[in-house]
CSV table of N, CA and C and ligand atoms in Angstrom, one decimal:
chain,number,residue,atom,x,y,z
O,16,MET,N,91.1,81.9,104.0
O,16,MET,CA,90.3,82.7,102.8
O,16,MET,C,90.2,81.7,101.3
O,17,PRO,N,89.2,80.8,101.7
O,17,PRO,CA,89.0,80.0,100.4
O,17,PRO,C,89.2,80.2,99.3
O,18,ALA,N,88.1,80.9,99.2
O,18,ALA,CA,88.8,81.6,97.5
O,18,ALA,C,90.3,81.8,96.5
O,19,ILE,N,91.2,82.6,97.7
O,19,ILE,CA,92.5,82.6,96.9
O,19,ILE,C,93.3,81.3,97.5
O,20,SER,N,93.2,80.7,97.9
O,20,SER,CA,93.6,79.0,98.0
O,20,SER,C,93.4,78.5,97.3
O,21,SER,N,91.8,78.6,96.4
O,21,SER,CA,92.0,77.5,95.5
O,21,SER,C,92.2,77.9,94.3
O,22,LEU,N,92.7,79.6,94.4
O,22,LEU,CA,93.2,80.2,93.2
O,22,LEU,C,94.3,80.4,93.0
O,23,VAL,N,95.6,79.9,93.7
O,23,VAL,CA,96.8,79.2,94.1
O,23,VAL,C,96.9,78.0,93.3
O,24,HIS,N,95.8,77.3,94.3
O,24,HIS,CA,95.7,76.0,93.7
O,24,HIS,C,95.8,75.6,91.8
O,25,GLN,N,95.0,76.3,91.5
O,25,GLN,CA,94.7,76.1,90.1
O,25,GLN,C,96.1,77.2,89.4
O,26,LEU,N,96.5,78.2,90.2
O,26,LEU,CA,97.8,78.2,89.1
O,26,LEU,C,99.1,78.0,89.0
O,27,ALA,N,99.4,77.4,90.3
O,27,ALA,CA,100.4,76.7,91.3
O,27,ALA,C,100.3,75.1,89.7
O,28,ASN,N,98.5,74.6,89.6
O,28,ASN,CA,98.5,73.6,88.8
O,28,ASN,C,98.8,74.1,87.4
O,29,ASN,N,98.6,75.2,86.9
O,29,ASN,CA,98.6,76.1,85.4
O,29,ASN,C,100.5,76.3,85.4
O,30,TYR,N,101.3,76.8,86.6
O,30,TYR,CA,102.5,77.2,86.0
O,30,TYR,C,103.3,76.0,87.5
O,31,PRO,N,103.5,75.2,86.6
O,31,PRO,CA,104.3,74.1,87.8
O,31,PRO,C,105.8,74.6,87.8
O,32,SER,N,106.4,75.8,86.8
O,32,SER,CA,107.5,75.8,87.3
O,32,SER,C,107.6,77.4,88.0
O,33,LEU,N,106.7,77.5,88.6
O,33,LEU,CA,106.4,78.7,89.8
O,33,LEU,C,106.0,78.2,90.9
O,34,ILE,N,107.3,78.8,92.1
O,34,ILE,CA,106.3,78.7,93.6
O,34,ILE,C,105.5,79.1,94.2
O,35,PHE,N,104.5,78.5,94.5
O,35,PHE,CA,103.5,79.6,95.4
O,35,PHE,C,103.9,79.9,97.0
O,36,THR,N,104.1,80.6,97.5
O,36,THR,CA,103.8,81.1,99.3
O,36,THR,C,103.9,82.0,99.6
O,37,GLU,N,102.9,82.0,100.8
O,37,GLU,CA,102.0,83.0,101.4
O,37,GLU,C,103.4,83.9,102.1
O,38,GLY,N,103.5,84.9,102.2
O,38,GLY,CA,104.4,85.8,103.1
O,38,GLY,C,103.7,87.5,103.0
O,39,ARG,N,104.3,88.0,103.9
O,39,ARG,CA,104.2,89.2,104.6
O,39,ARG,C,103.4,90.7,102.8
O,40,ILE,N,104.0,90.9,102.3
O,40,ILE,CA,104.7,91.3,101.2
O,40,ILE,C,104.2,90.3,99.9
O,41,ALA,N,103.4,90.7,99.0
O,41,ALA,CA,102.9,90.1,97.3
O,41,ALA,C,103.5,90.4,96.7
O,42,ARG,N,104.7,90.1,96.3
O,42,ARG,CA,106.0,90.0,95.2
O,42,ARG,C,106.8,88.8,94.7
O,43,TRP,N,107.5,89.5,93.5
O,43,TRP,CA,108.0,88.1,92.9
O,43,TRP,C,109.2,88.0,92.8
O,44,SER,N,109.6,86.6,92.6
O,44,SER,CA,111.2,86.6,93.0
O,44,SER,C,111.5,85.7,92.2
O,45,SER,N,112.4,86.7,91.5
O,45,SER,CA,112.9,85.2,90.1
O,45,SER,C,113.9,84.7,90.7
O,46,GLU,N,114.8,85.3,91.5
O,46,GLU,CA,115.8,84.3,92.3
O,46,GLU,C,115.3,83.1,92.5
O,47,GLU,N,114.2,83.1,93.3
O,47,GLU,CA,113.5,81.9,94.2
O,47,GLU,C,112.1,81.4,93.0
O,48,ALA,N,112.3,82.0,91.3
O,48,ALA,CA,110.7,81.8,91.0
O,48,ALA,C,110.0,81.1,91.9
O,49,THR,N,109.6,82.3,92.8
O,49,THR,CA,108.4,81.9,93.6
O,49,THR,C,107.7,83.8,93.9
O,50,VAL,N,106.6,83.4,93.6
O,50,VAL,CA,105.2,84.1,94.2
O,50,VAL,C,105.0,84.5,95.4
O,51,TYR,N,105.2,85.5,96.4
O,51,TYR,CA,104.7,85.9,97.4
O,51,TYR,C,103.0,86.0,97.3
O,52,TYR,N,102.4,85.6,98.1
O,52,TYR,CA,101.4,86.6,98.0
O,52,TYR,C,100.6,86.6,100.0
O,53,ASN,N,99.7,87.4,99.7
O,53,ASN,CA,99.0,88.3,101.3
O,53,ASN,C,97.5,88.2,101.1
O,54,PRO,N,97.6,87.0,101.9
O,54,PRO,CA,95.7,86.6,101.6
O,54,PRO,C,95.1,87.7,101.8
O,55,ARG,N,95.4,88.4,103.1
O,55,ARG,CA,94.9,89.5,103.8
O,55,ARG,C,94.9,91.0,103.9
O,56,GLU,N,95.6,91.1,102.2
O,56,GLU,CA,95.5,92.6,101.6
O,56,GLU,C,94.5,92.5,101.2
O,57,PRO,N,94.1,94.0,100.9
O,57,PRO,CA,92.5,94.3,99.7
O,57,PRO,C,93.3,93.6,98.3
O,58,HIS,N,92.2,92.9,97.8
O,58,HIS,CA,92.4,92.8,96.5
O,58,HIS,C,93.1,91.7,96.3
O,59,ALA,N,93.4,90.5,97.2
O,59,ALA,CA,94.4,89.7,97.4
O,59,ALA,C,94.1,89.2,96.2
O,60,GLU,N,93.5,88.6,95.7
O,60,GLU,CA,93.3,88.1,94.3
O,60,GLU,C,93.9,88.7,92.7
O,61,TRP,N,93.9,89.9,92.9
O,61,TRP,CA,94.0,90.5,91.6
O,61,TRP,C,95.8,91.3,91.9
O,62,VAL,N,96.1,91.2,93.1
O,62,VAL,CA,97.8,91.5,93.2
O,62,VAL,C,98.7,90.1,92.8
O,63,LEU,N,97.7,88.8,93.9
O,63,LEU,CA,98.2,87.9,93.1
O,63,LEU,C,98.3,87.7,91.4
O,64,LEU,N,97.2,87.7,90.9
O,64,LEU,CA,97.5,87.5,89.7
O,64,LEU,C,98.9,87.8,89.0
O,65,HIS,N,98.8,89.1,89.4
O,65,HIS,CA,99.8,90.0,88.7
O,65,HIS,C,101.3,90.0,89.1
O,66,GLU,N,101.8,89.5,90.2
O,66,GLU,CA,102.7,88.7,90.6
O,66,GLU,C,102.8,87.8,90.0
O,67,THR,N,102.0,86.7,89.7
O,67,THR,CA,101.7,86.0,89.2
O,67,THR,C,102.0,86.1,87.5
O,68,ALA,N,102.0,87.0,86.7
O,68,ALA,CA,102.3,87.3,85.7
O,68,ALA,C,103.6,88.1,85.8
O,69,HIS,N,104.5,88.3,86.6
O,69,HIS,CA,105.4,89.1,86.6
O,69,HIS,C,106.3,87.2,86.3
O,70,GLY,N,105.9,86.4,87.2
O,70,GLY,CA,107.0,85.5,86.9
O,70,GLY,C,106.4,84.8,85.8
O,71,ILE,N,105.5,85.0,84.9
O,71,ILE,CA,104.8,83.8,83.3
O,71,ILE,C,106.2,84.5,82.3
O,72,LEU,N,106.0,85.7,82.9
O,72,LEU,CA,106.7,86.7,81.6
O,72,LEU,C,108.4,86.6,81.7
O,73,GLY,N,108.6,85.9,83.0
O,73,GLY,CA,109.9,86.1,83.4
O,73,GLY,C,110.9,86.9,83.5
O,74,HIS,N,109.9,88.2,84.2
O,74,HIS,CA,110.5,89.6,84.8
O,74,HIS,C,111.5,89.3,85.6
O,75,ALA,N,113.3,90.0,85.4
O,75,ALA,CA,113.9,90.2,86.0
O,75,ALA,C,114.1,91.0,87.5
O,76,ASN,N,114.4,90.5,88.7
O,76,ASN,CA,114.1,91.6,89.5
O,76,ASN,C,115.5,92.5,89.2
O,77,TYR,N,116.8,92.2,89.5
O,77,TYR,CA,117.2,93.3,88.9
O,77,TYR,C,117.4,93.7,87.6
O,78,THR,N,116.9,94.6,87.4
O,78,THR,CA,116.0,95.5,86.7
O,78,THR,C,116.8,97.2,86.9
O,79,ARG,N,117.2,98.0,85.7
O,79,ARG,CA,117.3,99.1,86.2
O,79,ARG,C,115.8,99.9,86.4
O,80,ASP,N,116.1,100.8,87.5
O,80,ASP,CA,114.8,101.2,87.7
O,80,ASP,C,113.9,102.0,86.7
O,81,ILE,N,114.3,102.6,85.6
O,81,ILE,CA,113.7,103.4,85.1
O,81,ILE,C,112.8,101.8,83.7
O,82,GLU,N,113.5,101.4,83.7
O,82,GLU,CA,112.9,99.5,82.8
O,82,GLU,C,111.6,99.0,84.0
O,83,LEU,N,111.2,99.6,85.4
O,83,LEU,CA,110.3,98.8,86.0
O,83,LEU,C,108.6,99.0,86.1
O,84,LEU,N,109.0,100.8,85.5
O,84,LEU,CA,107.4,100.6,85.5
O,84,LEU,C,107.4,100.3,83.8
O,85,ARG,N,107.7,100.2,83.2
O,85,ARG,CA,107.5,99.3,81.3
O,85,ARG,C,106.9,97.9,82.0
O,86,LEU,N,107.9,97.2,83.0
O,86,LEU,CA,108.0,95.8,83.5
O,86,LEU,C,106.4,95.8,84.4
O,87,GLU,N,106.1,97.0,85.2
O,87,GLU,CA,104.6,96.9,85.8
O,87,GLU,C,103.3,97.2,84.8
O,88,HIS,N,103.3,97.9,84.1
O,88,HIS,CA,102.6,97.8,83.1
O,88,HIS,C,102.8,96.6,82.5
O,89,SER,N,103.2,95.8,81.8
O,89,SER,CA,102.8,94.5,81.1
O,89,SER,C,102.9,93.4,82.2
O,90,ALA,N,103.1,93.3,83.6
O,90,ALA,CA,102.0,92.3,84.5
O,90,ALA,C,100.7,92.9,84.7
O,91,TRP,N,100.4,94.2,84.7
O,91,TRP,CA,99.6,94.3,85.1
O,91,TRP,C,98.6,94.3,83.4
O,92,HIS,N,99.1,94.5,82.2
O,92,HIS,CA,98.3,94.1,81.0
O,92,HIS,C,97.9,92.7,81.1
O,93,HIS,N,98.8,91.5,81.2
O,93,HIS,CA,99.1,90.3,81.4
O,93,HIS,C,97.6,89.4,82.0
O,94,ALA,N,97.5,90.2,83.3
O,94,ALA,CA,96.9,89.9,84.4
O,94,ALA,C,95.7,89.9,84.1
O,95,THR,N,95.4,91.2,83.8
O,95,THR,CA,94.3,91.6,83.1
O,95,THR,C,93.8,90.9,81.9
O,96,THR,N,94.5,90.7,81.0
O,96,THR,CA,93.6,89.7,79.7
O,96,THR,C,93.7,89.1,79.6
O,97,VAL,N,94.8,88.1,79.9
O,97,VAL,CA,95.3,87.0,79.9
O,97,VAL,C,94.9,86.1,81.0
O,98,LEU,N,95.3,86.6,82.5
O,98,LEU,CA,95.4,85.3,83.4
O,98,LEU,C,93.5,85.3,83.8
O,99,ALA,N,92.9,86.8,84.4
O,99,ALA,CA,92.0,86.8,84.8
O,99,ALA,C,90.6,86.2,84.4
O,100,PRO,N,90.7,86.3,82.8
O,100,PRO,CA,89.5,85.9,82.5
O,100,PRO,C,89.5,84.2,82.3
O,101,GLN,N,91.0,83.9,82.7
O,101,GLN,CA,90.8,82.3,83.1
O,101,GLN,C,89.7,81.7,84.3
O,102,PHE,N,90.0,83.0,85.4
O,102,PHE,CA,89.5,82.1,86.3
O,102,PHE,C,88.0,83.5,86.5
O,103,ASP,N,87.1,83.9,85.7
O,103,ASP,CA,85.9,84.4,85.5
O,103,ASP,C,86.2,85.8,86.9
O,104,ILE,N,88.0,86.4,86.6
O,104,ILE,CA,88.1,87.4,87.2
O,104,ILE,C,88.1,88.7,86.6
O,105,VAL,N,87.2,89.8,86.8
O,105,VAL,CA,87.7,91.1,86.4
O,105,VAL,C,88.1,92.1,87.0
O,106,ILE,N,90.0,92.3,86.7
O,106,ILE,CA,90.6,93.1,87.6
O,106,ILE,C,89.7,94.4,87.2
O,107,GLU,N,89.6,95.6,88.3
O,107,GLU,CA,89.1,97.1,87.7
O,107,GLU,C,90.2,98.4,87.4
O,108,SER,N,90.0,98.3,86.4
O,108,SER,CA,91.2,99.1,85.5
O,108,SER,C,91.6,100.3,86.8
O,109,GLU,N,90.6,101.0,87.7
O,109,GLU,CA,91.0,101.9,88.4
O,109,GLU,C,91.5,101.2,89.5
O,110,PHE,N,91.8,100.0,89.8
O,110,PHE,CA,93.0,99.5,91.2
O,110,PHE,C,94.5,99.6,89.9
O,111,VAL,N,94.1,99.0,88.9
O,111,VAL,CA,95.7,99.2,88.4
O,111,VAL,C,95.9,100.8,88.3
O,112,GLU,N,95.2,101.4,87.6
O,112,GLU,CA,95.9,103.0,87.8
O,112,GLU,C,96.4,103.3,88.9
O,113,THR,N,96.0,102.7,89.8
O,113,THR,CA,96.1,103.1,91.6
O,113,THR,C,97.8,102.3,91.7
O,114,GLN,N,97.7,101.3,91.6
O,114,GLN,CA,99.0,100.5,91.9
O,114,GLN,C,100.1,101.4,90.3
O,115,LEU,N,99.4,101.7,89.5
O,115,LEU,CA,101.0,102.2,88.4
O,115,LEU,C,101.3,103.7,89.2
O,116,ASP,N,100.3,104.5,89.5
O,116,ASP,CA,100.4,105.2,90.3
O,116,ASP,C,101.3,105.4,91.7
O,117,THR,N,101.3,104.6,92.1
O,117,THR,CA,101.7,104.7,93.7
O,117,THR,C,103.2,104.2,93.4
O,118,TYR,N,103.5,103.4,92.0
O,118,TYR,CA,104.8,102.7,91.4
O,118,TYR,C,105.8,104.1,91.0
O,119,ARG,N,104.7,104.7,90.3
O,119,ARG,CA,105.6,106.1,90.1
O,119,ARG,C,106.1,107.0,90.9
O,120,ASP,N,105.2,107.3,92.0
O,120,ASP,CA,105.7,107.8,93.4
O,120,ASP,C,106.9,107.2,93.8
O,121,TRP,N,106.7,106.1,93.9
O,121,TRP,CA,107.8,104.9,95.0
O,121,TRP,C,109.4,105.4,93.4
O,122,LEU,N,109.3,105.2,92.4
O,122,LEU,CA,110.4,105.3,91.8
O,122,LEU,C,110.9,107.2,91.8
O,123,HIS,N,110.0,108.4,92.0
O,123,HIS,CA,110.0,109.9,92.2
O,123,HIS,C,110.7,109.3,93.4
O,124,ALA,N,110.5,108.8,94.1
O,124,ALA,CA,111.3,108.4,95.8
O,124,ALA,C,112.2,108.7,95.7
O,125,LYS,N,112.5,107.3,94.7
O,125,LYS,CA,114.3,106.5,94.5
O,125,LYS,C,115.1,107.5,93.8
O,126,SER,N,114.9,108.6,93.2
O,126,SER,CA,115.5,109.6,92.5
O,126,SER,C,115.8,110.6,92.5
O,127,THR,N,114.7,110.6,94.0
O,127,THR,CA,114.8,112.2,94.6
O,127,THR,C,116.2,112.1,95.6
O,128,CYS,N,117.4,113.1,96.1
O,128,CYS,CA,118.4,113.0,96.7
O,128,CYS,C,118.4,113.1,98.1
O,129,PRO,N,118.7,112.7,99.0
O,129,PRO,CA,118.1,112.1,100.3
O,129,PRO,C,118.8,113.3,100.7
O,130,SER,N,119.8,114.0,100.8
O,130,SER,CA,120.3,114.7,100.7
O,130,SER,C,119.6,116.3,100.8
O,131,CYS,N,119.6,116.5,99.4
O,131,CYS,CA,118.8,118.3,99.4
O,131,CYS,C,117.8,117.6,98.2
O,132,GLN,N,117.2,116.9,98.4
O,132,GLN,CA,115.8,116.6,97.8
O,132,GLN,C,115.4,117.2,96.6
O,133,SER,N,116.5,117.2,95.7
O,133,SER,CA,116.7,117.3,94.2
O,133,SER,C,116.4,116.6,93.4
O,134,ASN,N,116.0,116.3,92.5
O,134,ASN,CA,116.4,115.7,91.6
O,134,ASN,C,117.1,114.4,91.0
O,135,GLY,N,117.8,113.2,91.0
O,135,GLY,CA,119.0,112.6,90.6
O,135,GLY,C,118.9,112.1,89.8
O,136,PHE,N,119.5,111.3,88.6
O,136,PHE,CA,119.7,110.4,87.5
O,136,PHE,C,120.4,108.8,88.1
O,137,GLU,N,120.1,108.5,87.6
O,137,GLU,CA,120.4,106.7,87.2
O,137,GLU,C,121.7,106.5,86.6
O,138,GLN,N,122.5,106.7,87.4
O,138,GLN,CA,123.9,107.3,86.9
O,138,GLN,C,124.5,105.6,86.3
O,139,HIS,N,124.7,104.8,87.5
O,139,HIS,CA,124.6,103.1,87.0
O,139,HIS,C,123.5,102.6,88.0
O,140,LYS,N,123.2,101.0,87.0
O,140,LYS,CA,121.9,100.7,87.8
O,140,LYS,C,121.6,100.7,89.3
O,141,HIS,N,120.4,101.3,89.8
O,141,HIS,CA,120.6,101.6,91.0
O,141,HIS,C,121.3,102.4,91.7
O,142,GLN,N,121.8,102.5,91.1
O,142,GLN,CA,122.6,103.9,91.8
O,142,GLN,C,122.6,105.6,91.3
O,143,TYR,N,122.5,105.8,92.0
O,143,TYR,CA,121.6,107.2,91.8
O,143,TYR,C,123.0,108.7,92.1
O,144,HIS,N,122.7,109.9,91.3
O,144,HIS,CA,123.4,110.5,91.9
O,144,HIS,C,122.9,111.9,91.7
O,145,CYS,N,123.2,113.1,92.7
O,145,CYS,CA,122.3,114.3,92.3
O,145,CYS,C,123.1,115.3,91.5
O,146,PRO,N,123.0,116.0,90.7
O,146,PRO,CA,123.9,116.8,89.7
O,146,PRO,C,124.2,118.1,90.7
O,147,HIS,N,123.0,118.5,91.2
O,147,HIS,CA,122.5,119.2,92.8
O,147,HIS,C,124.0,119.3,93.8
O,148,CYS,N,124.1,118.6,94.6
O,148,CYS,CA,125.0,118.1,95.3
O,148,CYS,C,125.7,117.3,95.5
O,149,GLN,N,125.7,116.5,94.2
O,149,GLN,CA,127.2,115.3,94.3
O,149,GLN,C,126.6,114.1,95.7
O,150,THR,N,125.8,114.5,95.6
O,150,THR,CA,125.4,112.9,96.5
O,150,THR,C,124.9,111.9,95.7
O,151,ASN,N,125.8,110.6,96.0
O,151,ASN,CA,125.6,110.1,95.4
O,151,ASN,C,124.6,108.7,96.6
O,152,TRP,N,123.8,108.0,95.8
O,152,TRP,CA,123.1,107.2,97.0
O,152,TRP,C,122.5,105.8,96.2
O,153,GLN,N,122.0,104.4,96.8
O,153,GLN,CA,121.7,103.6,95.9
O,153,GLN,C,120.4,102.6,96.9
O,154,THR,N,119.8,102.3,95.6
O,154,THR,CA,118.1,102.2,96.2
O,154,THR,C,118.2,100.6,96.2
O,155,ASN,N,117.2,100.1,96.7
O,155,ASN,CA,117.2,98.7,96.7
O,155,ASN,C,116.7,97.8,95.3
O,156,THR,N,117.1,96.8,95.0
O,156,THR,CA,116.7,96.1,93.9
O,156,THR,C,115.1,95.4,94.0
O,157,GLY,N,114.5,95.5,93.0
O,157,GLY,CA,113.2,94.5,93.1
O,157,GLY,C,112.5,94.9,92.7
O,158,ILE,N,111.3,94.4,92.3
O,158,ILE,CA,110.0,94.6,91.7
O,158,ILE,C,109.1,94.3,92.4
O,159,ASP,N,108.2,95.5,93.1
O,159,ASP,CA,107.3,95.7,94.5
O,159,ASP,C,107.9,95.4,95.6
O,160,VAL,N,108.8,96.0,95.9
O,160,VAL,CA,109.5,96.1,97.2
O,160,VAL,C,109.2,97.9,97.3
O,161,GLY,N,109.5,97.9,99.0
O,161,GLY,CA,109.5,99.4,99.2
O,161,GLY,C,110.5,100.3,98.9
O,162,VAL,N,110.6,101.4,99.2
O,162,VAL,CA,111.6,101.9,98.8
O,162,VAL,C,112.9,102.4,99.7
O,163,GLN,N,114.6,101.6,99.7
O,163,GLN,CA,115.2,102.5,100.3
O,163,GLN,C,116.3,103.1,99.9
O,164,ARG,N,116.6,104.1,100.5
O,164,ARG,CA,117.6,104.9,100.3
O,164,ARG,C,118.9,104.6,100.7
O,165,VAL,N,120.6,104.5,100.4
O,165,VAL,CA,121.7,104.2,101.3
O,165,VAL,C,122.1,105.2,100.1
O,166,VAL,N,123.2,106.0,101.2
O,166,VAL,CA,123.8,106.9,100.9
O,166,VAL,C,124.6,106.6,100.5
O,167,ALA,N,125.6,106.5,100.0
O,167,ALA,CA,127.3,106.1,99.6
O,167,ALA,C,127.8,106.5,100.2
O,168,GLN,N,128.8,105.8,100.7
O,168,GLN,CA,130.0,106.9,102.2
O,168,GLN,C,131.3,107.3,101.2
O,169,GLN,N,131.6,108.4,101.2
O,169,GLN,CA,132.0,109.1,101.0
O,169,GLN,C,133.5,108.5,101.0
O,170,LYS,N,134.7,108.3,99.5
O,170,LYS,CA,135.6,107.9,99.4
O,170,LYS,C,137.0,109.0,100.1
Q,343,ZN,ZN1,104.6,94.2,89.8
Q,344,ZN,ZN1,121.8,116.6,96.2
């Protein structure tokens, strides 16, 4: 895919503090200062600009879940209004809305009790509690990663 490799090349030039690496799942890793991109996914360039925006804006992966949606908004905003025009790319707002909807679903899944499906709340960072059945569970951390819920061992 020559189109995306030239975009990666230009982004790497413009943002030398960021590392760009091909990966199975597009994501930003603040620990590694690395933007992972997958050239084979639909609209890979838009997603790449989005992940790059997370990097430029210095978003940390270890963030409370309730803040993640705000970070998603700001990364898409930066990608759409600042990055895309530099490369004559237009990111469709419909695509962004779909991504944000997926994200909202993901956050909802994280806060759903794995035992009784009630709505829990984030008591501490990535640690949820169900007021209905008292189950505690942890979710995985990070921006743009799939949902995992791990029920805490009963003490
Ligand atoms: Zn994101
Ligand atoms: Zn429950």
